[in-house]
mmCIF file of C-alpha atoms in Angstrom:
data_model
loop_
_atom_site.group_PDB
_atom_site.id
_atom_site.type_symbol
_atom_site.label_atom_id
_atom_site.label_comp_id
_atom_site.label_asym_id
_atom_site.label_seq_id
_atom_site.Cartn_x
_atom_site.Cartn_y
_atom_site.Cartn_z
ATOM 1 C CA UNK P 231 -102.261 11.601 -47.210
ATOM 2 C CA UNK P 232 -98.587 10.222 -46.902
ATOM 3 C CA UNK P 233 -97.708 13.834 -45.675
ATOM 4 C CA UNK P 234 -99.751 13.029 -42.931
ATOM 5 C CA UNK P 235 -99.120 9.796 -41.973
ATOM 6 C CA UNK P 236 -95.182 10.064 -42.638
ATOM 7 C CA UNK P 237 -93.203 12.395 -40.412
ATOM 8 C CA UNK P 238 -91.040 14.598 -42.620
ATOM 9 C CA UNK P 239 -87.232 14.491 -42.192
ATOM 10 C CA UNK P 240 -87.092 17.983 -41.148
ATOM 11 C CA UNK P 241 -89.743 17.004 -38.015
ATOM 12 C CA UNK P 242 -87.815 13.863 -37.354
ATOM 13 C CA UNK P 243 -85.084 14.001 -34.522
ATOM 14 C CA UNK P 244 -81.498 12.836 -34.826
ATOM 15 C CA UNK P 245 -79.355 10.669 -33.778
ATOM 16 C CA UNK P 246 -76.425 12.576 -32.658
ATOM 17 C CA UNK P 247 -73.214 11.528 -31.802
ATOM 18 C CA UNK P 248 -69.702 12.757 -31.045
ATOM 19 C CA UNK P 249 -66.463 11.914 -32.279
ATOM 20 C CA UNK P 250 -62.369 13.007 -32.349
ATOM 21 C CA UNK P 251 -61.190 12.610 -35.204
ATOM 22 C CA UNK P 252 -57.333 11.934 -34.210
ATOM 23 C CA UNK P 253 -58.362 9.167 -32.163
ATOM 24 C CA UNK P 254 -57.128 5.834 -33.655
ATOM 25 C CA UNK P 255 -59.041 4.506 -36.638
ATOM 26 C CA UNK P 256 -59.027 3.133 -40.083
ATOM 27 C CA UNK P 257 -59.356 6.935 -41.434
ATOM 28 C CA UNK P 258 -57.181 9.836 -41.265
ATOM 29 C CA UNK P 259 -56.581 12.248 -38.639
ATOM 30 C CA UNK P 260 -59.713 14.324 -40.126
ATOM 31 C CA UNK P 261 -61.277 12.082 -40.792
ATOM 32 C CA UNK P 262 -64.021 9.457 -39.521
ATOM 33 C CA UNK P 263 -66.126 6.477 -40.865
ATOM 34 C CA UNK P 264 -69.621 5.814 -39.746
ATOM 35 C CA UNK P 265 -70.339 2.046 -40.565
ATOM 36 C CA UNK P 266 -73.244 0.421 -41.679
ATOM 37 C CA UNK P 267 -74.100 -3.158 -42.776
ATOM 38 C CA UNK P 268 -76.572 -4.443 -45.020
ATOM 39 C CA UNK P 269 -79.409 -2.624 -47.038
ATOM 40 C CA UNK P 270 -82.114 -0.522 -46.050
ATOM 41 C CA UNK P 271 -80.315 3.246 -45.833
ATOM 42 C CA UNK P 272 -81.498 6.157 -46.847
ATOM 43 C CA UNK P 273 -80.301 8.581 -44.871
ATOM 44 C CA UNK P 274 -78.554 12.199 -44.469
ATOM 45 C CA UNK P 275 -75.784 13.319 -42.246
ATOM 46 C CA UNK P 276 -74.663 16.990 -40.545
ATOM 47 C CA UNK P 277 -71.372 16.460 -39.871
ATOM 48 C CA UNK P 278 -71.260 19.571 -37.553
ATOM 49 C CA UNK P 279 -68.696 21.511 -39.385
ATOM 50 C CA UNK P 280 -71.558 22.889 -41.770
ATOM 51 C CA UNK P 281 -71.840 20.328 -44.442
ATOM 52 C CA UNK P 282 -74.544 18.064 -45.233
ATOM 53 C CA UNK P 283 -74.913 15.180 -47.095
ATOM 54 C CA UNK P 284 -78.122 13.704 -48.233
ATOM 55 C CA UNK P 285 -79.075 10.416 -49.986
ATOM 56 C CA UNK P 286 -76.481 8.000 -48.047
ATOM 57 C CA UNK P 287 -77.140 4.419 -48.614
ATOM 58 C CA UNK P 288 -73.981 2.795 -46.887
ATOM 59 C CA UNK P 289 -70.847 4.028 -45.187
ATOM 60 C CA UNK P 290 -69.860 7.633 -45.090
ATOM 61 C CA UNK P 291 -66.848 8.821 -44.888
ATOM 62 C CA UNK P 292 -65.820 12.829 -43.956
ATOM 63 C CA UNK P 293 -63.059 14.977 -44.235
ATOM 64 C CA UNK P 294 -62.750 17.785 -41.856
ATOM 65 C CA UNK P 295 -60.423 20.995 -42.310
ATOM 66 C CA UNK P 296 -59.037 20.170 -39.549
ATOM 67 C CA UNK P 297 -58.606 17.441 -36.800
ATOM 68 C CA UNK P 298 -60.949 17.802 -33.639
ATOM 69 C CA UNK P 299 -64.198 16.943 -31.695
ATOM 70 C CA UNK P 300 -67.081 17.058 -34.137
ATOM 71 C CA UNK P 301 -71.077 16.156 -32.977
ATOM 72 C CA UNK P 302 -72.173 14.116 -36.043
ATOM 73 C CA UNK P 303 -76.027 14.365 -36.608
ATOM 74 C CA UNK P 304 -77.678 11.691 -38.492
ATOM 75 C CA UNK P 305 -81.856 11.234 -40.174
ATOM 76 C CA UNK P 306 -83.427 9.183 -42.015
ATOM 77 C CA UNK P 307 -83.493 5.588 -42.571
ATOM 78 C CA UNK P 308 -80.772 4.138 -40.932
ATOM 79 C CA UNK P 309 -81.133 0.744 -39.263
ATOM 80 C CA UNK P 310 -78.342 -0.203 -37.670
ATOM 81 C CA UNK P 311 -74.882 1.249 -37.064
ATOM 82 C CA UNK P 312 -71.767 -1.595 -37.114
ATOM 83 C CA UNK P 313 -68.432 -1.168 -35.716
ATOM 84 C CA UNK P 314 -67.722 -4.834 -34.792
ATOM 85 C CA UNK P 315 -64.553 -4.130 -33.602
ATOM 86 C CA UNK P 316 -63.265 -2.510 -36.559
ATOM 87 C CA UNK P 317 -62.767 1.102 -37.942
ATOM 88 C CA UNK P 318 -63.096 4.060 -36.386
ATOM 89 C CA UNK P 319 -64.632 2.477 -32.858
ATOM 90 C CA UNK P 320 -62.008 4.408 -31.199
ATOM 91 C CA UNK P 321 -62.877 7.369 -32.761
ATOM 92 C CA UNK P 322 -66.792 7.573 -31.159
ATOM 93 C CA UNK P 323 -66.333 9.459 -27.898
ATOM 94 C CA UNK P 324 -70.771 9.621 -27.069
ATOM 95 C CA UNK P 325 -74.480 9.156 -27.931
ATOM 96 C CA UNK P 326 -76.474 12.566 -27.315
ATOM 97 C CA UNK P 327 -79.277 11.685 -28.263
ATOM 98 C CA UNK P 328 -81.089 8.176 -30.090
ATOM 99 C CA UNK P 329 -83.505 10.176 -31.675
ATOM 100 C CA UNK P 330 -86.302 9.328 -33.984
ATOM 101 C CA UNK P 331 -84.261 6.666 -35.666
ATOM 102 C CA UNK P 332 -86.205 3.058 -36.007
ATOM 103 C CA UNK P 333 -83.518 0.969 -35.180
ATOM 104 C CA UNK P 334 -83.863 -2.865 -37.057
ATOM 105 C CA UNK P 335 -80.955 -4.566 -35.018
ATOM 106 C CA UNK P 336 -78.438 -3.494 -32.601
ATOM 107 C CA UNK P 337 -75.760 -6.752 -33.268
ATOM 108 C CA UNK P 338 -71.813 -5.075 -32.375
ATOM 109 C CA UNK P 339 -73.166 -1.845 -33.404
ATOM 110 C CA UNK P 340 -70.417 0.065 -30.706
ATOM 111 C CA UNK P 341 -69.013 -3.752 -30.088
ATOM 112 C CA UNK P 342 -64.915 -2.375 -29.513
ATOM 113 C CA UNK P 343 -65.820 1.480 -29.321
ATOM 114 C CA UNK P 344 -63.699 1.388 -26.008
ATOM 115 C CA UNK P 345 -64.313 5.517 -25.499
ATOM 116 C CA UNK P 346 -68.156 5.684 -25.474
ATOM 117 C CA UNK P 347 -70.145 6.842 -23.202
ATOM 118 C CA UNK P 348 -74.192 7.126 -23.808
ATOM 119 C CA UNK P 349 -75.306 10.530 -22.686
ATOM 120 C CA UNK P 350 -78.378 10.680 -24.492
ATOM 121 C CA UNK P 351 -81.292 10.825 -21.512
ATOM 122 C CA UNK P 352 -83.564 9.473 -24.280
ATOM 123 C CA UNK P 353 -84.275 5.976 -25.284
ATOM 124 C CA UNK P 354 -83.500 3.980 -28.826
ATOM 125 C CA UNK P 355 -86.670 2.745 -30.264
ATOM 126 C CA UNK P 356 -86.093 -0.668 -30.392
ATOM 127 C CA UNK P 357 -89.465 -1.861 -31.506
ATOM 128 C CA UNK P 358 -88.208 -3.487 -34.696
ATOM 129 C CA UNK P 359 -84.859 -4.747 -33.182
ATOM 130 C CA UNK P 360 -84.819 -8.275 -32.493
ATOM 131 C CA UNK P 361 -81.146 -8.946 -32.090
ATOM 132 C CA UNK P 362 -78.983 -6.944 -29.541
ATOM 133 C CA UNK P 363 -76.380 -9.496 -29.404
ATOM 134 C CA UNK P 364 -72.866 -7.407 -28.474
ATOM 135 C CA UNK P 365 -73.867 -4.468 -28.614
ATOM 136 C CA UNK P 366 -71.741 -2.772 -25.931
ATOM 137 C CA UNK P 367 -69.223 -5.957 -26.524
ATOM 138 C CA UNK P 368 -65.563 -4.546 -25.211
ATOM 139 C CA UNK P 369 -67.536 -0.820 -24.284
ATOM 140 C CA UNK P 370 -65.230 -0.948 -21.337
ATOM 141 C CA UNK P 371 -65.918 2.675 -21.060
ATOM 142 C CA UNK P 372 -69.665 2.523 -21.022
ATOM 143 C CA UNK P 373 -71.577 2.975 -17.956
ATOM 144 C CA UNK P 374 -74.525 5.082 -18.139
ATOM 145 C CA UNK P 375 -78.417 4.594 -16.908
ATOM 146 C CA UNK P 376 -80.501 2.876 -19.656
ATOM 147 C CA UNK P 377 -83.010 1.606 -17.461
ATOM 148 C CA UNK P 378 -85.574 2.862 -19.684
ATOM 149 C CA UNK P 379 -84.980 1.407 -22.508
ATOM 150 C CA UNK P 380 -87.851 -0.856 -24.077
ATOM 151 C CA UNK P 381 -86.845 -4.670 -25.035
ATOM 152 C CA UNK P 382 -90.289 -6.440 -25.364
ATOM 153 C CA UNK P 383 -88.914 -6.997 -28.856
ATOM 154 C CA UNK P 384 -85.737 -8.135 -28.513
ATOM 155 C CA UNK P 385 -85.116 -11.905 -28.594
ATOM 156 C CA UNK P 386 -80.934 -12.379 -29.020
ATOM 157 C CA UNK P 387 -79.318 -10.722 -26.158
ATOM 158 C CA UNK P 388 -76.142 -12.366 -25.994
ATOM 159 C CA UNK P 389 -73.002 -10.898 -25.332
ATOM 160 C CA UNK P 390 -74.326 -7.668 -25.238
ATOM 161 C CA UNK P 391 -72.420 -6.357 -22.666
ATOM 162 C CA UNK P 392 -69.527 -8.728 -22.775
ATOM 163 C CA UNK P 393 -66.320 -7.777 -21.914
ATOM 164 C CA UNK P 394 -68.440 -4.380 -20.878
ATOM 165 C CA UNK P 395 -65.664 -3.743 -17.121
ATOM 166 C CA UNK P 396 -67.126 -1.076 -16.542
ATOM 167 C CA UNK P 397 -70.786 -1.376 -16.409
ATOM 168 C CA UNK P 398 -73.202 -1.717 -13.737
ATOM 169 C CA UNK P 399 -76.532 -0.586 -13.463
ATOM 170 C CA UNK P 400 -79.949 -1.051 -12.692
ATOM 171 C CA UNK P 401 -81.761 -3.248 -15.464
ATOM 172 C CA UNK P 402 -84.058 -4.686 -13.741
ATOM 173 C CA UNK P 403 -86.977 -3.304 -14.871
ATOM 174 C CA UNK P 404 -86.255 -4.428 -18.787
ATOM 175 C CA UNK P 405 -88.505 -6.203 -20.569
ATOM 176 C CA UNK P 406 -86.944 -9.408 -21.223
ATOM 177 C CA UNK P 407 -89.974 -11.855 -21.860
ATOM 178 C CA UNK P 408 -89.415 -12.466 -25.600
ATOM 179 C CA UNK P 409 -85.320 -13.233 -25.440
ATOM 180 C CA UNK P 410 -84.327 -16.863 -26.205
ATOM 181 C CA UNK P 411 -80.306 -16.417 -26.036
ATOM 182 C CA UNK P 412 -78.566 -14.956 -23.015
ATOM 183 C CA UNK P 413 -75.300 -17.034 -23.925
ATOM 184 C CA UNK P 414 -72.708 -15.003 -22.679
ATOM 185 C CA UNK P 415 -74.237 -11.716 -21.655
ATOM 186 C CA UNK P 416 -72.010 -10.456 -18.828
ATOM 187 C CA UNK P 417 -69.326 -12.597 -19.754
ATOM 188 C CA UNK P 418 -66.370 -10.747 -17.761
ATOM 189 C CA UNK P 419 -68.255 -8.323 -17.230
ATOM 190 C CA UNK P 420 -66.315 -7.790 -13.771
ATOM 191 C CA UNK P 421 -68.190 -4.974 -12.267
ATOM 192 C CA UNK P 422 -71.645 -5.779 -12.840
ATOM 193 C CA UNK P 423 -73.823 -6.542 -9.529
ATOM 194 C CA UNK P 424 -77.181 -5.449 -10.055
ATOM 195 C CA UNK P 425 -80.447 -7.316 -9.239
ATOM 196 C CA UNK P 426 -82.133 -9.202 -12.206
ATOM 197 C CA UNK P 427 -84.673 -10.801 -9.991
ATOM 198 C CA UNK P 428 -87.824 -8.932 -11.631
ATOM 199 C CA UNK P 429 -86.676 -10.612 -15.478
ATOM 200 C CA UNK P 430 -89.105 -13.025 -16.625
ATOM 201 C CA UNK P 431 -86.550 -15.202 -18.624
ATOM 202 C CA UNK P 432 -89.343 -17.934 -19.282
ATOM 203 C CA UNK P 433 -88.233 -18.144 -23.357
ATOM 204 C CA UNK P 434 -84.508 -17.790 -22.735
ATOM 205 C CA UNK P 435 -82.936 -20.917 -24.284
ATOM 206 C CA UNK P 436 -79.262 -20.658 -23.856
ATOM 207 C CA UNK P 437 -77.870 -19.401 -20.626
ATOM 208 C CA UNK P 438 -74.545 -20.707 -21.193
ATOM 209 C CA UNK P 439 -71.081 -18.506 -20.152
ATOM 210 C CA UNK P 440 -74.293 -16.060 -19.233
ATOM 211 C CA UNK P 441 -71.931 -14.986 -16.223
ATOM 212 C CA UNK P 442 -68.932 -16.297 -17.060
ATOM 213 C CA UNK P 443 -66.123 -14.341 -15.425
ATOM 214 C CA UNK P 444 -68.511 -12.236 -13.981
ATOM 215 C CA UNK P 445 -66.601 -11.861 -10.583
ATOM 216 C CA UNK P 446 -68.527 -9.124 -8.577
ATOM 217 C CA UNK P 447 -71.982 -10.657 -9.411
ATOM 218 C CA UNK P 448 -74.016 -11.733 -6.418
ATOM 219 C CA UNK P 449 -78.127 -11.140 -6.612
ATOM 220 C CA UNK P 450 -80.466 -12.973 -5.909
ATOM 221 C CA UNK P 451 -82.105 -15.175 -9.077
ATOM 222 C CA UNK P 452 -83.535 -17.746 -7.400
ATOM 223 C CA UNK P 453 -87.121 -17.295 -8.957
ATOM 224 C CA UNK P 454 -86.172 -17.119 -12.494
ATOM 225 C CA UNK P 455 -88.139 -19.683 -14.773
ATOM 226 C CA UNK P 456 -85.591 -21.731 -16.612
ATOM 227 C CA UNK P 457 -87.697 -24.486 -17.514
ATOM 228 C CA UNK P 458 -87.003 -23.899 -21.406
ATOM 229 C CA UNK P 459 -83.150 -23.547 -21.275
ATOM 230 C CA UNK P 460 -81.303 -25.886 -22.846
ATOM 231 C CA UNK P 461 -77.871 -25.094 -22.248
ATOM 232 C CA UNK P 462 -76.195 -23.901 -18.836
ATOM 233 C CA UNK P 463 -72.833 -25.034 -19.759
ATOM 234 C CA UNK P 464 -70.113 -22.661 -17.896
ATOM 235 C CA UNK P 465 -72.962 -20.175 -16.696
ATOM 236 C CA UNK P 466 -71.467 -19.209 -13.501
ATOM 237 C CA UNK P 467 -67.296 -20.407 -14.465
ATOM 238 C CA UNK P 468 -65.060 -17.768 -12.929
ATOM 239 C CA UNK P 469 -67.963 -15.583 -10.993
ATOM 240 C CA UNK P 470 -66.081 -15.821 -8.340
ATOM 241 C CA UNK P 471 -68.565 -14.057 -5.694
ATOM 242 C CA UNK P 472 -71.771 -16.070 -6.524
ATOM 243 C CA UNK P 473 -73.471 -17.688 -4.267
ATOM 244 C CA UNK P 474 -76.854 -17.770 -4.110
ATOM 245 C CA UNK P 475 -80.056 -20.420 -3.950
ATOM 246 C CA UNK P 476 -80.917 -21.496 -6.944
ATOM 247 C CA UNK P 477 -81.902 -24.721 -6.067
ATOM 248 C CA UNK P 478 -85.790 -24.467 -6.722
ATOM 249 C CA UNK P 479 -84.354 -23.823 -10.340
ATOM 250 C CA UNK P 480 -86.376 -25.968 -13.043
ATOM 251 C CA UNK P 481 -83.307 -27.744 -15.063
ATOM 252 C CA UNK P 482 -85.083 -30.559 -16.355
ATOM 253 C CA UNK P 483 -84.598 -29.500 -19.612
ATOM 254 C CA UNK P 484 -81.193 -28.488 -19.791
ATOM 255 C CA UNK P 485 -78.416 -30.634 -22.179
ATOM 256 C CA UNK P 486 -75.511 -29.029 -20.937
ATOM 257 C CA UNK P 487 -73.966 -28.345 -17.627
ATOM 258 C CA UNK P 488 -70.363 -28.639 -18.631
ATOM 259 C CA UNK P 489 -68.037 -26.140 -16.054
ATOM 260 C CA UNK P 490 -71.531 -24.460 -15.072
ATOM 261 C CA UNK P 491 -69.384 -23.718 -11.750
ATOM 262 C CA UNK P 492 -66.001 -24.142 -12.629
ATOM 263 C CA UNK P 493 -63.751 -21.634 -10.552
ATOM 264 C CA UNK P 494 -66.745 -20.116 -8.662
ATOM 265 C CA UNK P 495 -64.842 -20.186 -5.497
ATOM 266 C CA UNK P 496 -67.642 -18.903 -3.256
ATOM 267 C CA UNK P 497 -70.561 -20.833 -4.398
ATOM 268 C CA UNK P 498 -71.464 -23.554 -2.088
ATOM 269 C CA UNK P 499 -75.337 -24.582 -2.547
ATOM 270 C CA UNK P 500 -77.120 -27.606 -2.250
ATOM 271 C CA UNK P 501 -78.245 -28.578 -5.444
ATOM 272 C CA UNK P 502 -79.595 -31.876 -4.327
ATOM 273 C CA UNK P 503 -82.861 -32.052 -5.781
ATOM 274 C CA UNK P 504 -82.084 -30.834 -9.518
ATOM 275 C CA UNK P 505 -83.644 -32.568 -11.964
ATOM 276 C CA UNK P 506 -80.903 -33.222 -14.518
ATOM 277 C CA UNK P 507 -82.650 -36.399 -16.239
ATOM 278 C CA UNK P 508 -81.726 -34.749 -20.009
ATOM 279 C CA UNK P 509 -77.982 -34.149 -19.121
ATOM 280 C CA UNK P 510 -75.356 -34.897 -21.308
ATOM 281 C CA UNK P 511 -72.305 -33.529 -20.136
ATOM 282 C CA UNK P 512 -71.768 -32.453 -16.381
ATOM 283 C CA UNK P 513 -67.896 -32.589 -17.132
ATOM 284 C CA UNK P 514 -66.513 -29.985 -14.620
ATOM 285 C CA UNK P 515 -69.656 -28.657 -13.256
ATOM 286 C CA UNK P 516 -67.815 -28.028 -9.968
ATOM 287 C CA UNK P 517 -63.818 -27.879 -10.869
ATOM 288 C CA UNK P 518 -62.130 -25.511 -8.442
ATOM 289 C CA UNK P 519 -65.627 -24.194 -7.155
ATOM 290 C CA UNK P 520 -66.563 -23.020 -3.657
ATOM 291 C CA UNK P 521 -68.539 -26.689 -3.120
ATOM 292 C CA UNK P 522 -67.957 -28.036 0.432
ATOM 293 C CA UNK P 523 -67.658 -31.850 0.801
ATOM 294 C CA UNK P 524 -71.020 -32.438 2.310
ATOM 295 C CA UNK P 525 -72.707 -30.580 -0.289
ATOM 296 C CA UNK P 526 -71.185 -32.121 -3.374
ATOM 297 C CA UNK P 527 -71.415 -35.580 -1.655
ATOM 298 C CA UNK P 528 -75.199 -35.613 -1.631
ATOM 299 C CA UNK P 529 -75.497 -34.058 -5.008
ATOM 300 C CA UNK P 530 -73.710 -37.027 -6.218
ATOM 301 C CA UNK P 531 -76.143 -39.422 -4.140
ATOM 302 C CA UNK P 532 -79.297 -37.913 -5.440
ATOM 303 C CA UNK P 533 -78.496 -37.275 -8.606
ATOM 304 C CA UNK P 534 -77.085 -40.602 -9.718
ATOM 305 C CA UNK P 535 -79.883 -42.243 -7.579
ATOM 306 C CA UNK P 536 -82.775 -40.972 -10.035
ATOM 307 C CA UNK P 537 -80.938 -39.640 -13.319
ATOM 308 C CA UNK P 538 -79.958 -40.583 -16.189
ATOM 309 C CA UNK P 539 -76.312 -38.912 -17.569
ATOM 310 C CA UNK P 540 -73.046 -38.996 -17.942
ATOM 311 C CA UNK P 541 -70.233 -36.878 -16.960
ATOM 312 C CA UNK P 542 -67.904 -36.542 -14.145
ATOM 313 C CA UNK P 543 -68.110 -34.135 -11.471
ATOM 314 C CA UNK P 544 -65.146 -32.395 -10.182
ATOM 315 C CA UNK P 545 -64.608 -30.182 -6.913
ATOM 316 C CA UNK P 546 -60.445 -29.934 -6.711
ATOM 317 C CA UNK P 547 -59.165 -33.366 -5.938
ATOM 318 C CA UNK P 548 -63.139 -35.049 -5.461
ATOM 319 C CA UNK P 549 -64.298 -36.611 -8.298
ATOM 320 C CA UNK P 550 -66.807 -38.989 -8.975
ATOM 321 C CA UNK P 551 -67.512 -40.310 -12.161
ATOM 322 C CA UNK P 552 -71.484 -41.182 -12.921
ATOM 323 C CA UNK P 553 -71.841 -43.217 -15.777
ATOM 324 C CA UNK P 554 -74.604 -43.515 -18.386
ATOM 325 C CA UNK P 555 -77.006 -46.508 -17.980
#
C-alpha cells in the first residue's frame, strides 16, 4: 500500500541546477557546497560528473576532477535550500528545473546568488512553504517569468526580491490572499514596474519600506484593501516615479507612517481624507517628496481637524508640527 500511495525516488523528478565551480565561493576551485538549514533531509544528489550520493541529511560538499560547469541533480526530501548570502552563492549559475521537490520554506534560499538565472519553465511546489521572505534578496541577475507560480500558501513575503535590480515581470496574477508581511519586498528593487492591481492584499500587515527605493515603480494600486496593515512607515521613501491615487486607501488602522514618502519626488496626491486616527508617528511622511503646497496644506487642515496623532510633517522647508491631544 505505501508503494502506491508514495511515489518512488526513481519516478520522482529533480531539482536540477547548474553551477561553475571556479566561480567565487567558500570551496575550492572544484569544488561546490549546496546548503541546507535545519532538519528534515533525506535526500540524494547526481552531481553530473557520474557520481551519486545517497542518504544526505545536511550540506554536501563535491569534488570534481576538474574545475567547470556541472548540472547538479537533486531527489528526495529536501526542504529548503539556504545560501543567505554566504558560500558558494556565486557559484549557482541556474534552476532547470524545480521538480518534484516539496519545498517547506523558501527564506534567502538564493538570497546573494548574484549569477542566477531561473530557467526552469516549471513551477516550485510551494504548497507547504509559508515563508518566502528574501528569497531572490541581492539576485541582481534574476529576471525570468514566474508568473505561474502558486502562493495561496505563502504568508511572509518580505524582502523577497529586495535588492533584486534586475527584475521585472508580470506577477500579477499570484495568489497573494494569505501573506501578512510585505515589509520591504521591492526594496530597491530599481527596475520593477509591473501592475499589482489584481493582488488581494486584505491580510497583509506590514507594508513598510514595501517600495522603498523602488524608483521605476508607477502602477496603479489604488484598490488594494489595506484595512489590516499596521505599519506603512517608509513604504514609498525613494520611489522616485510614484504617483498614483491612493487616496480611497483604508489607513485607519495603520501605527506607522514615518518617511512613508520621503524622497518620492514625483508623488503629489491629495491625501485629504485619510483616516489616520491610530497614528503614532507621521515624522517625515513627506520630506523631500513631490507634495505641492496646496496639497500638503489641506492634508494638514483635515487631518489635524479630526485626528488624533502626533508627528510632524515635512515637505522641504514646510513643516507643520501636529501635536497629540
Amino acid at each position: 500500500m505505501a508503494c502506491a500511495i508514495n511515489v518512488s525516488l526513481a519516478a520522482q523528478k529533480p531539482f536540477i541546477t547548474t553551477w561553475k565551480t571556479d566561480n567565487p565561493g567558500i570551496s575550492r576551485d572544484n569544488q561546490i557546497v549546496i546548503p541546507t538549514i535545519g532538519f528534515g533531509y533525506y535526500y540524494e544528489v547526481d552531481w553530473g560528473d557520474g557520481t551519486i550520493e545517497k542518504g544526505l541529511t545536511g550540506d554536501a560538499m563535491h569534488s570534481y576532477k576538474k574545475a567547470g560547469t556541472y548540472q547538479v541533480s537533486i531527489k528526495g526530501e529536501f526542504p529548503s535550500i539556504y545560501f543567505n548570502s554566504a558560500g558558494d552563492k556565486e557559484k549557482l549559475l541556474s534552476v532547470d528545473q524545480w521538480g518534484d521537490i516539496q519545498w517547506k520554506s523558501m527564506t534567502r534560499a538564493f538570497k546573494g546568488c548574484s549569477n542566477l538565472h531561473v530557467w526552469a519553465k516549471d513551477a516550485p511546489n510551494l504548497k507547504h512553504a509559508e515563508d518566502v521572505s528574501g528569497m531572490f534578496e541581492m539576485a541582481i541577475s534574476f529576471n525570468e517569468p514566474i508568473a505561474h507560480w502558486e502562493m495561496a500558501s505563502v504568508k511572509n513575503m518580505s524582502d523577497m526580491f529586495k535588492d533584486a535590480s534586475a527584475f521585472n515581470q508580470n506577477i500579477n496574477a499570484w495568489d497573494v490572499s494569505n501573506v501578512q508581511d510585505m515589509s520591504g519586498l521591492f526594496w530597491q528593487a530599481t527596475a520593477y514596474n509591473k501592475p499589482l492591481f489584481n493582488w488581494e492584499v486584505d491580510n497583509v500587515q506590514n507594508m513598510a519600506y514595501m517600495f522603498w527605493g523602488a524608483s521605476s515603480f508607477n502602477q496603479n494600486i489604488g484598490n488594494w484593501n489595506v484595512m489590516r496593515v499596521k505599519s506603512m512607515g517608509a513604504m514609498f521613501e525613494g520611489a522616485q516615479s510614484f504617483n498614483k491615487d491612493i487616496s480611497g486607501w483604508d489607513v485607519s488602522q495603520v501605527d506607522i507612517l514615518t518617511g512613508m514618502f520621503m524622497g518620492a519626488i514625483s508623488f503629489d496626491q491629495d491625501l485629504a481624507d485619510w483616516k489616520v486616527n491610530n497614528a503614532q508617528d507621521v515624522s517625515n511622511m513627506f520630506s523631500f517628496s513631490g507634495l505641492s503646497e496646496d496639497n500638503y496644506e489641506l492634508i494638514v487642515m483635515n487631518w489635524k481637524k479630526r485626528s488624533v496623532f502626533r508627528g510632524t510633517l515635512n515637505i522641504e522647508t514646510l513643516s507643520v508640527s501636529v501635536e497629540k491631544q
